[in-house]
């Protein structure tokens, strides 16, 4: 259906609303194409799309639908299935409450199989493109520019069903009041080679229903601090789960480039490149308390702010930082806190814990002789000390449940040294006492096992006179 055949003039002056809608309505329910030859098509109320419809222009630079009303949308539709828009521009009046493209749902659970290619939506007072529960849809080379509110508002039902499986390829949001791209309650969607420039937030992913969202090779430039929550962030990941940013690029950010907040979890940021943030920017990546993220080989200018649980692969010093604990070979593990700087303090280093496996650290650990001998059980399972006086074996620190430790107790050249056990050591009927060899230079072996339930060390063996 050629809109000119239905009375459209494409002169930018005559109201072509009725003619265009007549062409759309003439498409059979089985499907068809409405063609827009080059020209400017003035409309004064929203065009209403249908399912199984293709809207085809010559190019988005030459086929332009211009909305003259400040309160009307450009194109609307409800419960749409299979809508294709290609090579068209939807232009608003530059102000007002109208949205460029608004597709909603009521009876149907989703808006299905949308395919937009080389489409531009610009100069609407409200959101450029808003889609409700889109699924299995693709958007290629689509631009939302100079729009109020959001450039793109892609959402499922808050607290309900999510939109899914949408791909955004080489799409663009430019000069947007709030979020360039906003996703709320969307799942397993991908962005490839997209850009968001001069927006209050470049990319906003929000809601616990937003899961499995990936950004590959996407960028945000010259974000603008517009206040009211859109304060110049390049990415804001809020409450979402499983969001991946792979080789993200930012330029001239006035605020945090990537902000993970609201309990967001399983956020991966790999190969991040931050370029020339402005003087008002304080941090490059910020992970709030209660969130979890993994950072890999980031080229950041501003420092990181990592209050949440964050693992770092290649920090700025070339190291690896792990939050919580790390498992190694032979049941080994390490515990500690996140290190956020290039020179971690002692408290920011991971601490090695002991192992139940006897193969771990078989070499004896030398203890310091003192009136009360201290043992750090995290350092091994075999400890050696030469007694230079009458001593007390103190309560070991950092034990783990089931840990078995042996102490090698050596008499010095004088001999006759005695050993008293701390009350944490419990002896059974088989070994009622521990009395050392008195001969100079001789050694005895004491073995005990730790029980975390009773907080006691049970003496298993005591052999002497070696």
Short mmCIF file of N, CA, C and O in Angstrom, two decimals, residues 8-91:
data_model
loop_
_atom_site.label_atom_id
_atom_site.label_comp_id
_atom_site.label_asym_id
_atom_site.label_seq_id
_atom_site.Cartn_x
_atom_site.Cartn_y
_atom_site.Cartn_z
N UNK A 8 -2.11 10.84 0.66
CA UNK A 8 -1.03 11.56 1.33
C UNK A 8 -0.31 12.45 0.34
O UNK A 8 -0.17 12.12 -0.85
N UNK A 9 0.15 13.62 0.81
CA UNK A 9 0.82 14.59 -0.06
C UNK A 9 2.33 14.62 0.14
O UNK A 9 3.07 15.00 -0.77
N UNK A 10 2.80 14.29 1.35
CA UNK A 10 4.24 14.30 1.67
C UNK A 10 4.87 15.66 1.45
O UNK A 10 6.08 15.77 1.17
N UNK A 11 4.06 16.75 1.58
CA UNK A 11 4.62 18.08 1.38
C UNK A 11 4.97 18.78 2.69
O UNK A 11 5.44 19.92 2.67
N UNK A 12 4.73 18.14 3.83
CA UNK A 12 5.07 18.72 5.12
C UNK A 12 4.11 19.79 5.59
O UNK A 12 4.30 20.35 6.68
N UNK A 13 3.09 20.10 4.82
CA UNK A 13 2.13 21.15 5.17
C UNK A 13 0.73 20.57 5.37
O UNK A 13 0.05 20.83 6.36
N UNK A 14 0.29 19.78 4.40
CA UNK A 14 -1.04 19.18 4.47
C UNK A 14 -1.06 18.07 5.51
O UNK A 14 -0.10 17.30 5.64
N UNK A 15 -2.15 17.96 6.24
CA UNK A 15 -2.29 16.92 7.26
C UNK A 15 -2.54 15.58 6.56
O UNK A 15 -3.57 15.37 5.94
N UNK A 16 -1.58 14.67 6.69
CA UNK A 16 -1.67 13.36 6.03
C UNK A 16 -2.11 12.25 6.97
O UNK A 16 -2.03 11.06 6.62
N UNK A 17 -2.60 12.58 8.17
CA UNK A 17 -2.95 11.55 9.15
C UNK A 17 -3.96 10.56 8.61
O UNK A 17 -3.76 9.33 8.66
N UNK A 18 -5.06 11.06 8.06
CA UNK A 18 -6.14 10.19 7.60
C UNK A 18 -5.68 9.31 6.45
O UNK A 18 -6.01 8.11 6.39
N UNK A 19 -4.92 9.87 5.53
CA UNK A 19 -4.47 9.11 4.37
C UNK A 19 -3.56 7.96 4.80
O UNK A 19 -3.70 6.83 4.32
N UNK A 20 -2.62 8.25 5.72
CA UNK A 20 -1.69 7.19 6.17
C UNK A 20 -2.44 6.11 6.93
O UNK A 20 -2.22 4.91 6.72
N UNK A 21 -3.37 6.51 7.79
CA UNK A 21 -4.11 5.52 8.56
C UNK A 21 -4.99 4.67 7.64
O UNK A 21 -5.16 3.46 7.86
N UNK A 22 -5.49 5.27 6.60
CA UNK A 22 -6.29 4.50 5.64
C UNK A 22 -5.44 3.44 4.95
O UNK A 22 -5.90 2.31 4.72
N UNK A 23 -4.22 3.78 4.62
CA UNK A 23 -3.31 2.81 3.99
C UNK A 23 -3.00 1.67 4.96
O UNK A 23 -2.96 0.50 4.57
N UNK A 24 -2.77 2.02 6.22
CA UNK A 24 -2.50 0.98 7.23
C UNK A 24 -3.71 0.07 7.39
O UNK A 24 -3.59 -1.16 7.44
N UNK A 25 -4.90 0.67 7.46
CA UNK A 25 -6.11 -0.12 7.65
C UNK A 25 -6.43 -1.00 6.45
O UNK A 25 -7.15 -2.00 6.58
N UNK A 26 -5.90 -0.65 5.30
CA UNK A 26 -6.17 -1.43 4.09
C UNK A 26 -5.33 -2.70 4.02
O UNK A 26 -5.61 -3.58 3.19
N UNK A 27 -4.33 -2.81 4.84
CA UNK A 27 -3.50 -4.02 4.86
C UNK A 27 -4.33 -5.18 5.40
O UNK A 27 -4.95 -5.07 6.46
N UNK A 28 -4.37 -6.31 4.70
CA UNK A 28 -5.16 -7.44 5.20
C UNK A 28 -4.58 -7.99 6.50
O UNK A 28 -3.40 -7.79 6.80
N UNK A 29 -5.38 -8.71 7.24
CA UNK A 29 -4.93 -9.23 8.54
C UNK A 29 -3.80 -10.23 8.39
O UNK A 29 -3.01 -10.43 9.32
N UNK A 30 -3.67 -10.83 7.22
CA UNK A 30 -2.58 -11.76 6.98
C UNK A 30 -1.24 -11.06 6.80
O UNK A 30 -0.20 -11.70 6.85
N UNK A 31 -1.28 -9.74 6.59
CA UNK A 31 -0.04 -8.98 6.53
C UNK A 31 0.15 -8.24 5.23
O UNK A 31 -0.45 -8.56 4.20
N UNK A 32 1.02 -7.22 5.27
CA UNK A 32 1.32 -6.45 4.08
C UNK A 32 2.23 -5.29 4.42
O UNK A 32 2.62 -5.10 5.58
N UNK A 33 2.57 -4.49 3.40
CA UNK A 33 3.54 -3.41 3.54
C UNK A 33 2.91 -2.08 3.18
O UNK A 33 2.22 -1.96 2.14
N UNK A 34 3.15 -1.06 4.01
CA UNK A 34 2.78 0.31 3.71
C UNK A 34 4.04 1.06 3.35
O UNK A 34 5.00 1.11 4.14
N UNK A 35 4.05 1.64 2.15
CA UNK A 35 5.24 2.27 1.61
C UNK A 35 5.12 3.79 1.73
O UNK A 35 4.08 4.36 1.40
N UNK A 36 6.24 4.42 2.18
CA UNK A 36 6.32 5.87 2.31
C UNK A 36 7.41 6.37 1.35
O UNK A 36 8.60 6.31 1.66
N UNK A 37 7.02 6.88 0.17
CA UNK A 37 8.04 7.49 -0.70
C UNK A 37 8.69 8.69 0.00
O UNK A 37 8.21 9.17 1.02
N UNK A 38 9.78 9.16 -0.55
CA UNK A 38 10.50 10.28 0.06
C UNK A 38 9.59 11.48 0.22
O UNK A 38 8.76 11.79 -0.65
N UNK A 39 9.73 12.17 1.37
CA UNK A 39 8.92 13.34 1.64
C UNK A 39 8.65 13.47 3.12
O UNK A 39 9.04 12.62 3.92
N UNK A 40 7.99 14.57 3.50
CA UNK A 40 7.63 14.82 4.89
C UNK A 40 6.12 14.70 5.03
O UNK A 40 5.36 15.41 4.36
N UNK A 41 5.71 13.80 5.93
CA UNK A 41 4.29 13.51 6.12
C UNK A 41 3.84 14.11 7.45
O UNK A 41 4.17 13.60 8.51
N UNK A 42 3.08 15.20 7.35
CA UNK A 42 2.57 15.84 8.57
C UNK A 42 1.39 15.04 9.12
O UNK A 42 0.49 14.65 8.37
N UNK A 43 1.42 14.80 10.46
CA UNK A 43 0.29 14.17 11.12
C UNK A 43 -0.08 15.02 12.33
O UNK A 43 0.74 15.77 12.86
N UNK A 44 -1.33 14.88 12.79
CA UNK A 44 -1.80 15.67 13.93
C UNK A 44 -2.32 14.79 15.07
O UNK A 44 -2.67 15.31 16.13
N UNK A 45 -2.43 13.51 14.85
CA UNK A 45 -2.78 12.55 15.90
C UNK A 45 -1.96 11.28 15.67
O UNK A 45 -1.28 11.15 14.64
N UNK A 46 -2.01 10.38 16.63
CA UNK A 46 -1.14 9.21 16.56
C UNK A 46 -1.60 8.25 15.47
O UNK A 46 -2.80 8.00 15.30
N UNK A 47 -0.63 7.71 14.73
CA UNK A 47 -0.92 6.60 13.82
C UNK A 47 -1.05 5.34 14.65
O UNK A 47 -0.33 5.14 15.64
N UNK A 48 -1.95 4.45 14.24
CA UNK A 48 -2.19 3.22 14.99
C UNK A 48 -1.73 2.03 14.15
O UNK A 48 -2.25 1.77 13.06
N UNK A 49 -0.73 1.31 14.68
CA UNK A 49 -0.18 0.16 13.97
C UNK A 49 -1.02 -1.07 14.20
O UNK A 49 -1.88 -1.12 15.10
N UNK A 50 -0.79 -2.09 13.38
CA UNK A 50 -1.48 -3.37 13.49
C UNK A 50 -0.46 -4.49 13.48
O UNK A 50 0.71 -4.28 13.15
N UNK A 51 -0.89 -5.69 13.79
CA UNK A 51 -0.02 -6.86 13.67
C UNK A 51 0.20 -7.19 12.20
O UNK A 51 -0.57 -6.79 11.32
N UNK A 52 1.27 -7.93 11.93
CA UNK A 52 1.61 -8.39 10.58
C UNK A 52 1.74 -7.23 9.60
O UNK A 52 1.26 -7.29 8.46
N UNK A 53 2.44 -6.19 10.06
CA UNK A 53 2.53 -4.96 9.28
C UNK A 53 3.99 -4.58 9.07
O UNK A 53 4.82 -4.70 9.98
N UNK A 54 4.30 -4.11 7.86
CA UNK A 54 5.61 -3.53 7.56
C UNK A 54 5.40 -2.08 7.15
O UNK A 54 4.60 -1.79 6.25
N UNK A 55 6.08 -1.17 7.83
CA UNK A 55 6.10 0.24 7.45
C UNK A 55 7.45 0.50 6.80
O UNK A 55 8.50 0.39 7.46
N UNK A 56 7.47 0.84 5.51
CA UNK A 56 8.70 0.90 4.75
C UNK A 56 8.90 2.28 4.12
O UNK A 56 8.10 2.72 3.30
N UNK A 57 9.96 2.97 4.51
CA UNK A 57 10.33 4.21 3.86
C UNK A 57 11.45 4.00 2.86
O UNK A 57 11.89 2.87 2.62
N UNK A 58 11.93 5.11 2.30
CA UNK A 58 13.08 5.05 1.39
C UNK A 58 14.37 5.04 2.18
O UNK A 58 15.27 4.24 1.95
N UNK A 59 14.46 5.93 3.16
CA UNK A 59 15.56 5.97 4.14
C UNK A 59 15.09 6.85 5.28
O UNK A 59 14.18 7.67 5.10
N UNK A 60 15.73 6.71 6.45
CA UNK A 60 15.28 7.54 7.57
C UNK A 60 15.69 9.00 7.38
O UNK A 60 15.28 9.86 8.16
N UNK A 61 16.45 9.29 6.34
CA UNK A 61 16.79 10.68 6.05
C UNK A 61 15.84 11.31 5.05
O UNK A 61 15.84 12.54 4.89
N UNK A 62 15.04 10.50 4.36
CA UNK A 62 14.19 11.08 3.31
C UNK A 62 12.70 10.81 3.50
O UNK A 62 11.88 11.53 2.94
N UNK A 63 12.33 9.78 4.24
CA UNK A 63 10.91 9.51 4.52
C UNK A 63 10.65 9.86 5.98
O UNK A 63 11.08 9.15 6.89
N UNK A 64 9.95 10.98 6.20
CA UNK A 64 9.81 11.54 7.55
C UNK A 64 8.35 11.74 7.89
O UNK A 64 7.61 12.38 7.13
N UNK A 65 7.92 11.19 9.05
CA UNK A 65 6.58 11.40 9.57
C UNK A 65 6.69 12.42 10.70
O UNK A 65 7.36 12.17 11.71
N UNK A 66 6.06 13.58 10.53
CA UNK A 66 6.23 14.71 11.45
C UNK A 66 4.95 14.96 12.24
O UNK A 66 3.91 15.34 11.66
N UNK A 67 5.03 14.73 13.57
CA UNK A 67 3.87 14.96 14.44
C UNK A 67 3.82 16.45 14.82
O UNK A 67 4.77 17.00 15.37
N UNK A 68 2.68 17.08 14.53
CA UNK A 68 2.55 18.52 14.82
C UNK A 68 1.96 18.79 16.20
O UNK A 68 2.12 19.88 16.75
N UNK A 69 1.27 17.80 16.79
CA UNK A 69 0.62 18.00 18.09
C UNK A 69 1.62 17.76 19.22
O UNK A 69 2.42 16.82 19.17
N UNK A 70 1.55 18.60 20.25
CA UNK A 70 2.44 18.43 21.41
C UNK A 70 1.91 17.39 22.38
O UNK A 70 2.62 17.00 23.32
N UNK A 71 0.68 16.91 22.18
CA UNK A 71 0.10 15.93 23.11
C UNK A 71 -0.07 14.55 22.48
O UNK A 71 -0.36 13.59 23.20
N UNK A 72 0.07 14.43 21.20
CA UNK A 72 -0.16 13.16 20.51
C UNK A 72 1.17 12.41 20.32
O UNK A 72 2.24 13.01 20.20
N UNK A 73 1.07 11.07 20.29
CA UNK A 73 2.23 10.24 20.01
C UNK A 73 2.44 10.15 18.51
O UNK A 73 1.58 10.55 17.71
N UNK A 74 3.58 9.60 18.12
CA UNK A 74 3.83 9.40 16.70
C UNK A 74 3.17 8.15 16.18
O UNK A 74 2.36 8.19 15.24
N UNK A 75 3.48 7.00 16.79
CA UNK A 75 2.91 5.72 16.39
C UNK A 75 2.56 4.93 17.63
O UNK A 75 3.38 4.82 18.56
N UNK A 76 1.37 4.37 17.68
CA UNK A 76 0.95 3.56 18.82
C UNK A 76 0.46 2.20 18.32
O UNK A 76 0.25 1.99 17.13
N UNK A 77 0.28 1.30 19.27
CA UNK A 77 -0.27 -0.01 18.97
C UNK A 77 -0.39 -0.81 20.25
O UNK A 77 0.35 -0.57 21.20
N UNK A 78 -1.33 -1.75 20.29
CA UNK A 78 -1.52 -2.57 21.48
C UNK A 78 -1.61 -4.04 21.06
O UNK A 78 -2.23 -4.37 20.04
N UNK A 79 -0.95 -4.90 21.85
CA UNK A 79 -0.96 -6.34 21.60
C UNK A 79 -0.48 -6.66 20.18
O UNK A 79 -1.08 -7.46 19.45
N UNK A 80 0.62 -6.05 19.83
CA UNK A 80 1.16 -6.20 18.47
C UNK A 80 1.97 -7.48 18.35
O UNK A 80 2.76 -7.83 19.24
N UNK A 81 1.83 -8.16 17.24
CA UNK A 81 2.68 -9.29 16.87
C UNK A 81 3.18 -9.07 15.45
O UNK A 81 2.38 -8.82 14.54
N UNK A 82 4.48 -9.15 15.26
CA UNK A 82 5.13 -8.99 13.96
C UNK A 82 4.87 -7.61 13.36
O UNK A 82 4.03 -7.44 12.46
N UNK A 83 5.64 -6.64 13.85
CA UNK A 83 5.64 -5.30 13.29
C UNK A 83 7.06 -4.96 12.85
O UNK A 83 7.99 -5.03 13.65
N UNK A 84 7.21 -4.60 11.59
CA UNK A 84 8.50 -4.22 11.04
C UNK A 84 8.45 -2.76 10.61
O UNK A 84 7.50 -2.34 9.94
N UNK A 85 9.45 -1.98 11.03
CA UNK A 85 9.57 -0.59 10.60
C UNK A 85 10.97 -0.41 10.03
O UNK A 85 11.97 -0.72 10.70
N UNK A 86 11.06 0.11 8.81
CA UNK A 86 12.36 0.25 8.15
C UNK A 86 12.45 1.60 7.44
O UNK A 86 11.50 2.06 6.80
N UNK A 87 13.61 2.24 7.59
CA UNK A 87 13.96 3.43 6.79
C UNK A 87 12.95 4.55 6.94
O UNK A 87 12.51 5.16 5.96
N UNK A 88 12.58 4.86 8.20
CA UNK A 88 11.63 5.92 8.48
C UNK A 88 12.13 6.79 9.63
O UNK A 88 12.84 6.30 10.52
N UNK A 89 11.71 8.05 9.63
CA UNK A 89 11.93 8.94 10.77
C UNK A 89 10.58 9.38 11.32
O UNK A 89 9.67 9.75 10.55
N UNK A 90 10.45 9.32 12.65
CA UNK A 90 9.29 9.89 13.35
C UNK A 90 9.80 11.13 14.09
O UNK A 90 10.68 11.03 14.95
N UNK A 91 9.23 12.28 13.76
CA UNK A 91 9.70 13.55 14.33
C UNK A 91 8.60 14.23 15.11
O UNK A 91 7.47 14.36 14.63
#
